[in-house]
PDB file of C-alpha atoms in Angstrom:
ATOM      1  CA  UNK D 156      80.671 108.055  93.117  1.00  0.00           C
ATOM      2  CA  UNK D 157      83.117 105.617  91.616  1.00  0.00           C
ATOM      3  CA  UNK D 158      86.491 105.186  93.054  1.00  0.00           C
ATOM      4  CA  UNK D 159      88.744 104.850  90.109  1.00  0.00           C
ATOM      5  CA  UNK D 160      91.343 102.202  89.595  1.00  0.00           C
ATOM      6  CA  UNK D 161      92.816 100.322  86.484  1.00  0.00           C
ATOM      7  CA  UNK D 162      89.874  98.002  86.305  1.00  0.00           C
ATOM      8  CA  UNK D 163      87.405 100.907  86.102  1.00  0.00           C
ATOM      9  CA  UNK D 164      89.310 102.606  83.423  1.00  0.00           C
ATOM     10  CA  UNK D 165      89.761  99.337  81.517  1.00  0.00           C
ATOM     11  CA  UNK D 166      85.901  98.738  81.705  1.00  0.00           C
ATOM     12  CA  UNK D 167      85.152 102.246  80.507  1.00  0.00           C
ATOM     13  CA  UNK D 168      87.723 102.056  77.763  1.00  0.00           C
ATOM     14  CA  UNK D 169      89.621 105.061  79.015  1.00  0.00           C
ATOM     15  CA  UNK D 170      93.437 104.804  78.265  1.00  0.00           C
ATOM     16  CA  UNK D 171      94.584 108.297  79.323  1.00  0.00           C
ATOM     17  CA  UNK D 172      93.464 111.613  80.750  1.00  0.00           C
ATOM     18  CA  UNK D 173      95.180 114.801  80.478  1.00  0.00           C
ATOM     19  CA  UNK D 174      94.282 118.307  81.849  1.00  0.00           C
ATOM     20  CA  UNK D 175      94.867 121.054  79.274  1.00  0.00           C
ATOM     21  CA  UNK D 176      95.154 124.364  81.200  1.00  0.00           C
ATOM     22  CA  UNK D 177      95.338 127.518  79.085  1.00  0.00           C
ATOM     23  CA  UNK D 178      96.713 125.388  76.246  1.00  0.00           C
ATOM     24  CA  UNK D 179      99.288 123.577  78.323  1.00  0.00           C
ATOM     25  CA  UNK D 180      98.880 119.713  78.837  1.00  0.00           C
ATOM     26  CA  UNK D 181      99.354 118.296  82.320  1.00  0.00           C
ATOM     27  CA  UNK D 182      99.333 114.528  83.260  1.00  0.00           C
ATOM     28  CA  UNK D 183      96.759 113.660  85.959  1.00  0.00           C
ATOM     29  CA  UNK D 184      95.415 110.671  87.801  1.00  0.00           C
ATOM     30  CA  UNK D 185      91.644 110.168  88.120  1.00  0.00           C
ATOM     31  CA  UNK D 186      90.498 109.607  91.662  1.00  0.00           C
ATOM     32  CA  UNK D 187      86.657 109.602  91.610  1.00  0.00           C
ATOM     33  CA  UNK D 188      84.080 109.661  88.737  1.00  0.00           C
ATOM     34  CA  UNK D 189      80.735 111.338  89.129  1.00  0.00           C
ATOM     35  CA  UNK D 190      78.121 111.466  86.372  1.00  0.00           C
ATOM     36  CA  UNK D 191      78.875 115.146  85.561  1.00  0.00           C
ATOM     37  CA  UNK D 192      82.223 115.766  87.201  1.00  0.00           C
ATOM     38  CA  UNK D 193      85.398 113.975  87.885  1.00  0.00           C
ATOM     39  CA  UNK D 194      87.985 114.479  90.718  1.00  0.00           C
ATOM     40  CA  UNK D 195      91.511 114.317  89.438  1.00  0.00           C
ATOM     41  CA  UNK D 196      94.994 114.515  90.898  1.00  0.00           C
ATOM     42  CA  UNK D 197      97.574 116.449  88.872  1.00  0.00           C
ATOM     43  CA  UNK D 198     101.322 116.172  89.200  1.00  0.00           C
ATOM     44  CA  UNK D 199     101.706 120.044  88.903  1.00  0.00           C
ATOM     45  CA  UNK D 200     100.044 122.891  90.590  1.00  0.00           C
ATOM     46  CA  UNK D 201      97.373 124.585  88.340  1.00  0.00           C
ATOM     47  CA  UNK D 202      95.702 127.937  88.266  1.00  0.00           C
ATOM     48  CA  UNK D 203      92.253 127.167  86.769  1.00  0.00           C
ATOM     49  CA  UNK D 204      90.551 129.779  84.636  1.00  0.00           C
ATOM     50  CA  UNK D 205      86.875 129.395  83.944  1.00  0.00           C
ATOM     51  CA  UNK D 206      86.303 128.680  80.299  1.00  0.00           C
ATOM     52  CA  UNK D 207      89.905 127.987  79.405  1.00  0.00           C
ATOM     53  CA  UNK D 208      90.385 124.401  80.588  1.00  0.00           C
ATOM     54  CA  UNK D 209      89.734 121.043  78.911  1.00  0.00           C
ATOM     55  CA  UNK D 210      90.072 117.287  79.521  1.00  0.00           C
ATOM     56  CA  UNK D 211      91.996 115.357  76.786  1.00  0.00           C
ATOM     57  CA  UNK D 212      90.551 111.830  77.123  1.00  0.00           C
ATOM     58  CA  UNK D 213      91.962 108.909  75.115  1.00  0.00           C
ATOM     59  CA  UNK D 214      88.988 106.778  74.746  1.00  0.00           C
ATOM     60  CA  UNK D 215      89.223 103.450  72.825  1.00  0.00           C
ATOM     61  CA  UNK D 216      92.196 104.919  70.778  1.00  0.00           C
ATOM     62  CA  UNK D 217      90.348 108.088  70.067  1.00  0.00           C
ATOM     63  CA  UNK D 218      91.327 111.492  71.541  1.00  0.00           C
ATOM     64  CA  UNK D 219      88.432 113.421  72.880  1.00  0.00           C
ATOM     65  CA  UNK D 220      88.645 117.124  73.846  1.00  0.00           C
ATOM     66  CA  UNK D 221      86.000 117.949  76.547  1.00  0.00           C
ATOM     67  CA  UNK D 222      85.544 121.460  77.822  1.00  0.00           C
ATOM     68  CA  UNK D 223      85.277 121.553  81.735  1.00  0.00           C
ATOM     69  CA  UNK D 224      85.249 124.006  84.596  1.00  0.00           C
ATOM     70  CA  UNK D 225      88.243 123.285  86.699  1.00  0.00           C
ATOM     71  CA  UNK D 226      88.277 124.119  90.476  1.00  0.00           C
ATOM     72  CA  UNK D 227      90.646 123.025  93.379  1.00  0.00           C
ATOM     73  CA  UNK D 228      89.406 120.613  95.988  1.00  0.00           C
ATOM     74  CA  UNK D 229      89.370 122.282  99.322  1.00  0.00           C
ATOM     75  CA  UNK D 230      91.939 120.882 101.648  1.00  0.00           C
ATOM     76  CA  UNK D 231      93.625 118.660  99.057  1.00  0.00           C
ATOM     77  CA  UNK D 232      96.765 119.957  97.196  1.00  0.00           C
ATOM     78  CA  UNK D 233      96.852 119.326  93.491  1.00  0.00           C
ATOM     79  CA  UNK D 234      93.389 117.774  93.532  1.00  0.00           C
ATOM     80  CA  UNK D 235      90.884 119.279  91.048  1.00  0.00           C
ATOM     81  CA  UNK D 236      87.260 118.806  90.255  1.00  0.00           C
ATOM     82  CA  UNK D 237      86.418 118.979  86.497  1.00  0.00           C
ATOM     83  CA  UNK D 238      82.750 119.728  85.821  1.00  0.00           C
ATOM     84  CA  UNK D 239      81.765 118.972  82.216  1.00  0.00           C
ATOM     85  CA  UNK D 240      80.528 121.862  80.073  1.00  0.00           C
ATOM     86  CA  UNK D 241      78.845 119.330  77.636  1.00  0.00           C
ATOM     87  CA  UNK D 242      77.707 115.903  77.922  1.00  0.00           C
ATOM     88  CA  UNK D 243      80.242 113.040  77.415  1.00  0.00           C
ATOM     89  CA  UNK D 244      79.904 110.709  74.266  1.00  0.00           C
ATOM     90  CA  UNK D 245      76.812 108.625  74.649  1.00  0.00           C
ATOM     91  CA  UNK D 246      78.537 105.238  74.899  1.00  0.00           C
ATOM     92  CA  UNK D 247      80.956 106.485  77.612  1.00  0.00           C
ATOM     93  CA  UNK D 248      78.103 108.188  79.493  1.00  0.00           C
ATOM     94  CA  UNK D 249      76.099 105.053  79.359  1.00  0.00           C
ATOM     95  CA  UNK D 250      78.973 102.961  80.670  1.00  0.00           C
ATOM     96  CA  UNK D 251      79.470 105.383  83.593  1.00  0.00           C
ATOM     97  CA  UNK D 252      75.762 105.390  84.453  1.00  0.00           C
ATOM     98  CA  UNK D 253      75.623 101.572  84.451  1.00  0.00           C
ATOM     99  CA  UNK D 254      78.727 101.255  86.515  1.00  0.00           C
ATOM    100  CA  UNK D 255      77.335 103.741  89.012  1.00  0.00           C
ATOM    101  CA  UNK D 256      74.150 101.842  89.193  1.00  0.00           C
ATOM    102  CA  UNK D 257      75.996  98.560  89.987  1.00  0.00           C
ATOM    103  CA  UNK D 258      77.898 100.207  92.843  1.00  0.00           C
ATOM    104  CA  UNK D 259      74.729 101.646  94.236  1.00  0.00           C
ATOM    105  CA  UNK D 260      73.030  98.335  94.014  1.00  0.00           C
ATOM    106  CA  UNK D 261      75.800  96.506  95.683  1.00  0.00           C
ATOM    107  CA  UNK D 262      75.550  98.945  98.625  1.00  0.00           C
ATOM    108  CA  UNK D 263      71.806  98.698  99.071  1.00  0.00           C
ATOM    109  CA  UNK D 264      71.964  96.065 101.797  1.00  0.00           C
ATOM    110  CA  UNK D 265      74.974  97.635 103.562  1.00  0.00           C
ATOM    111  CA  UNK D 266      76.774  95.092 105.443  1.00  0.00           C
ATOM    112  CA  UNK D 267      73.941  92.695 105.786  1.00  0.00           C
ATOM    113  CA  UNK D 268      75.292  89.314 105.023  1.00  0.00           C
ATOM    114  CA  UNK D 269      73.798  87.289 102.057  1.00  0.00           C
ATOM    115  CA  UNK D 270      73.969  83.518 102.424  1.00  0.00           C
ATOM    116  CA  UNK D 271      75.780  81.635  99.570  1.00  0.00           C
ATOM    117  CA  UNK D 272      77.270  78.239 100.583  1.00  0.00           C
ATOM    118  CA  UNK D 273      76.302  75.087  98.781  1.00  0.00           C
ATOM    119  CA  UNK D 274      72.763  76.334  97.852  1.00  0.00           C
ATOM    120  CA  UNK D 275      73.271  79.671  96.225  1.00  0.00           C
ATOM    121  CA  UNK D 276      76.950  79.734  94.693  1.00  0.00           C
ATOM    122  CA  UNK D 277      75.501  79.305  91.142  1.00  0.00           C
ATOM    123  CA  UNK D 278      73.116  82.171  91.572  1.00  0.00           C
ATOM    124  CA  UNK D 279      76.161  84.223  92.687  1.00  0.00           C
ATOM    125  CA  UNK D 280      77.718  83.330  89.240  1.00  0.00           C
ATOM    126  CA  UNK D 281      80.572  81.287  90.516  1.00  0.00           C
ATOM    127  CA  UNK D 282      82.125  78.760  88.122  1.00  0.00           C
ATOM    128  CA  UNK D 283      82.440  76.145  90.852  1.00  0.00           C
ATOM    129  CA  UNK D 284      81.538  75.664  94.523  1.00  0.00           C
ATOM    130  CA  UNK D 285      85.044  75.697  95.855  1.00  0.00           C
ATOM    131  CA  UNK D 286      87.164  78.814  95.460  1.00  0.00           C
ATOM    132  CA  UNK D 287      90.819  79.531  96.324  1.00  0.00           C
ATOM    133  CA  UNK D 288      92.033  81.245  99.420  1.00  0.00           C
ATOM    134  CA  UNK D 289      95.724  82.153 100.094  1.00  0.00           C
ATOM    135  CA  UNK D 290      96.648  81.924 103.683  1.00  0.00           C
ATOM    136  CA  UNK D 291     100.150  82.342 104.914  1.00  0.00           C
ATOM    137  CA  UNK D 292     101.585  81.501 101.528  1.00  0.00           C
ATOM    138  CA  UNK D 293      99.484  78.335 101.023  1.00  0.00           C
ATOM    139  CA  UNK D 294      96.456  77.828  98.782  1.00  0.00           C
ATOM    140  CA  UNK D 295      93.328  76.078 100.142  1.00  0.00           C
ATOM    141  CA  UNK D 296      89.945  75.280  98.820  1.00  0.00           C
ATOM    142  CA  UNK D 297      87.130  77.210 100.359  1.00  0.00           C
ATOM    143  CA  UNK D 298      83.411  77.694 100.264  1.00  0.00           C
ATOM    144  CA  UNK D 299      81.895  81.262 100.251  1.00  0.00           C
ATOM    145  CA  UNK D 300      79.378  80.899 103.168  1.00  0.00           C
ATOM    146  CA  UNK D 301      78.118  84.368 103.047  1.00  0.00           C
ATOM    147  CA  UNK D 302      78.922  87.629 101.343  1.00  0.00           C
ATOM    148  CA  UNK D 303      78.728  91.401 101.878  1.00  0.00           C
ATOM    149  CA  UNK D 304      80.136  94.374 100.096  1.00  0.00           C
ATOM    150  CA  UNK D 305      83.172  94.622 102.502  1.00  0.00           C
ATOM    151  CA  UNK D 306      83.295  91.123 104.077  1.00  0.00           C
ATOM    152  CA  UNK D 307      83.032  87.424 103.645  1.00  0.00           C
ATOM    153  CA  UNK D 308      82.688  84.319 105.685  1.00  0.00           C
ATOM    154  CA  UNK D 309      84.770  81.415 104.271  1.00  0.00           C
ATOM    155  CA  UNK D 310      84.926  77.770 105.281  1.00  0.00           C
ATOM    156  CA  UNK D 311      87.826  75.438 104.685  1.00  0.00           C
ATOM    157  CA  UNK D 312      88.562  71.805 105.475  1.00  0.00           C
ATOM    158  CA  UNK D 313      90.970  71.788 108.329  1.00  0.00           C
ATOM    159  CA  UNK D 314      94.512  70.834 106.930  1.00  0.00           C
ATOM    160  CA  UNK D 315      96.835  70.476 109.912  1.00  0.00           C
ATOM    161  CA  UNK D 316      97.914  73.744 111.544  1.00  0.00           C
ATOM    162  CA  UNK D 317      96.801  76.763 109.512  1.00  0.00           C
ATOM    163  CA  UNK D 318      98.310  80.092 110.403  1.00  0.00           C
ATOM    164  CA  UNK D 319      95.417  82.556 110.073  1.00  0.00           C
ATOM    165  CA  UNK D 320      97.046  86.018 109.657  1.00  0.00           C
ATOM    166  CA  UNK D 321      97.017  89.237 107.664  1.00  0.00           C
ATOM    167  CA  UNK D 322      97.482  89.376 104.664  1.00  0.00           C
ATOM    168  CA  UNK D 323      95.214  86.882 103.015  1.00  0.00           C
ATOM    169  CA  UNK D 324      93.839  86.764  99.496  1.00  0.00           C
ATOM    170  CA  UNK D 325      90.978  85.221  97.573  1.00  0.00           C
ATOM    171  CA  UNK D 326      90.620  84.255  93.975  1.00  0.00           C
ATOM    172  CA  UNK D 327      86.924  84.124  92.674  1.00  0.00           C
ATOM    173  CA  UNK D 328      86.222  82.539  89.382  1.00  0.00           C
ATOM    174  CA  UNK D 329      83.005  83.585  87.759  1.00  0.00           C
ATOM    175  CA  UNK D 330      81.194  82.289  84.677  1.00  0.00           C
ATOM    176  CA  UNK D 331      79.104  83.966  81.917  1.00  0.00           C
ATOM    177  CA  UNK D 332      81.407  85.735  81.029  1.00  0.00           C
ATOM    178  CA  UNK D 333      84.357  84.090  82.667  1.00  0.00           C
ATOM    179  CA  UNK D 334      85.776  86.649  85.185  1.00  0.00           C
ATOM    180  CA  UNK D 335      88.330  86.380  87.872  1.00  0.00           C
ATOM    181  CA  UNK D 336      88.354  88.666  90.974  1.00  0.00           C
ATOM    182  CA  UNK D 337      91.430  88.957  93.309  1.00  0.00           C
ATOM    183  CA  UNK D 338      90.492  90.228  96.676  1.00  0.00           C
ATOM    184  CA  UNK D 339      92.992  91.275  99.525  1.00  0.00           C
ATOM    185  CA  UNK D 340      91.663  90.200 102.819  1.00  0.00           C
ATOM    186  CA  UNK D 341      92.274  90.762 106.488  1.00  0.00           C
ATOM    187  CA  UNK D 342      91.037  88.113 108.897  1.00  0.00           C
ATOM    188  CA  UNK D 343      88.570  89.292 111.554  1.00  0.00           C
ATOM    189  CA  UNK D 344      87.991  86.058 113.571  1.00  0.00           C
ATOM    190  CA  UNK D 345      87.849  82.322 112.954  1.00  0.00           C
ATOM    191  CA  UNK D 346      86.299  79.322 114.557  1.00  0.00           C
ATOM    192  CA  UNK D 347      85.789  75.538 114.133  1.00  0.00           C
ATOM    193  CA  UNK D 348      82.375  74.041 113.419  1.00  0.00           C
ATOM    194  CA  UNK D 349      81.338  70.493 112.196  1.00  0.00           C
ATOM    195  CA  UNK D 350      84.844  69.646 111.197  1.00  0.00           C
ATOM    196  CA  UNK D 351      85.431  72.754 109.188  1.00  0.00           C
ATOM    197  CA  UNK D 352      87.283  76.118 109.833  1.00  0.00           C
ATOM    198  CA  UNK D 353      85.279  79.203 109.358  1.00  0.00           C
ATOM    199  CA  UNK D 354      87.115  82.529 108.677  1.00  0.00           C
ATOM    200  CA  UNK D 355      85.510  85.918 108.839  1.00  0.00           C
ATOM    201  CA  UNK D 356      87.371  88.354 106.713  1.00  0.00           C
ATOM    202  CA  UNK D 357      87.321  92.023 105.759  1.00  0.00           C
ATOM    203  CA  UNK D 358      87.970  92.992 102.083  1.00  0.00           C
ATOM    204  CA  UNK D 359      90.579  95.598 101.679  1.00  0.00           C
ATOM    205  CA  UNK D 360      90.089  98.621  99.515  1.00  0.00           C
ATOM    206  CA  UNK D 361      89.937  99.226  96.696  1.00  0.00           C
ATOM    207  CA  UNK D 362      87.212  96.760  95.829  1.00  0.00           C
ATOM    208  CA  UNK D 363      87.548  94.624  92.784  1.00  0.00           C
ATOM    209  CA  UNK D 364      85.198  96.105  90.092  1.00  0.00           C
ATOM    210  CA  UNK D 365      84.161  92.455  88.994  1.00  0.00           C
ATOM    211  CA  UNK D 366      83.290  91.594  92.621  1.00  0.00           C
ATOM    212  CA  UNK D 367      81.216  94.604  92.985  1.00  0.00           C
ATOM    213  CA  UNK D 368      79.220  94.003  89.743  1.00  0.00           C
ATOM    214  CA  UNK D 369      78.647  90.295  90.579  1.00  0.00           C
ATOM    215  CA  UNK D 370      77.446  91.193  94.080  1.00  0.00           C
ATOM    216  CA  UNK D 371      75.043  93.810  92.562  1.00  0.00           C
ATOM    217  CA  UNK D 372      73.808  91.105  90.168  1.00  0.00           C
ATOM    218  CA  UNK D 373      73.355  88.744  93.077  1.00  0.00           C
ATOM    219  CA  UNK D 374      71.278  91.214  95.018  1.00  0.00           C
ATOM    220  CA  UNK D 375      69.126  91.612  91.999  1.00  0.00           C
ATOM    221  CA  UNK D 376      68.765  87.882  91.770  1.00  0.00           C
ATOM    222  CA  UNK D 377      67.736  87.620  95.406  1.00  0.00           C
ATOM    223  CA  UNK D 378      65.253  90.482  95.015  1.00  0.00           C
ATOM    224  CA  UNK D 379      63.531  88.640  92.327  1.00  0.00           C
ATOM    225  CA  UNK D 380      63.951  85.111  93.979  1.00  0.00           C
ATOM    226  CA  UNK D 381      61.034  83.319  95.756  1.00  0.00           C
ATOM    227  CA  UNK D 382      63.710  82.235  98.303  1.00  0.00           C
ATOM    228  CA  UNK D 383      64.790  85.824  99.093  1.00  0.00           C
ATOM    229  CA  UNK D 384      63.496  85.717 102.778  1.00  0.00           C
ATOM    230  CA  UNK D 385      65.625  82.631 103.491  1.00  0.00           C
ATOM    231  CA  UNK D 386      69.004  84.004 102.282  1.00  0.00           C
ATOM    232  CA  UNK D 387      70.015  86.495 104.988  1.00  0.00           C
ATOM    233  CA  UNK D 388      72.745  85.353 107.271  1.00  0.00           C
ATOM    234  CA  UNK D 389      75.133  86.910 109.857  1.00  0.00           C
ATOM    235  CA  UNK D 390      78.557  86.098 111.116  1.00  0.00           C
TER     236      UNK D 390
END
């Protein structure tokens, strides 16, 4: 299951999705993508009829007409599940499968923390060791000490009185290719050690797609690395 946001749509090349019910078009918002079905929110109430519904998908400037079986989602008004009657175009189906595999890989280790720090930041794919965290309206350089799908441990040089409070944000700059992820954070706890301030944070939903994909790649690297037994860490 893939939670859909603008980044997911941009990666897949999907510009617009419309439900055509009995010949009438209705604007909709995708909520979740599955391999053989999508969950959509429609701005109007529909009366699905088997064999009479389609999705009109604008994909890379081309309009695709895809027959679907449309059913309402129990307990959710104006939410519908569209099950494809035929396979999607090969390129789009491949991208969906690849994206799904990245999300599943990122989730393999649950919330086990993976060490990064000064040793493994290049393996994570970061452009530089120091990243930028926004705290109470001020930017600070920070090091990603460890990482998980929904949380991070950051360390900063102590710069006077720092007001650690919600909300926080983190800008991660990656290389090959150059990508930037913006994560919205909530602080969980913080402490001082060896002259540095350590901040444990929770990443707010929805997760940045670039972050998820880089994390999945990092898990793959650690799985293949001879140092894999030395990279686990906890808060």
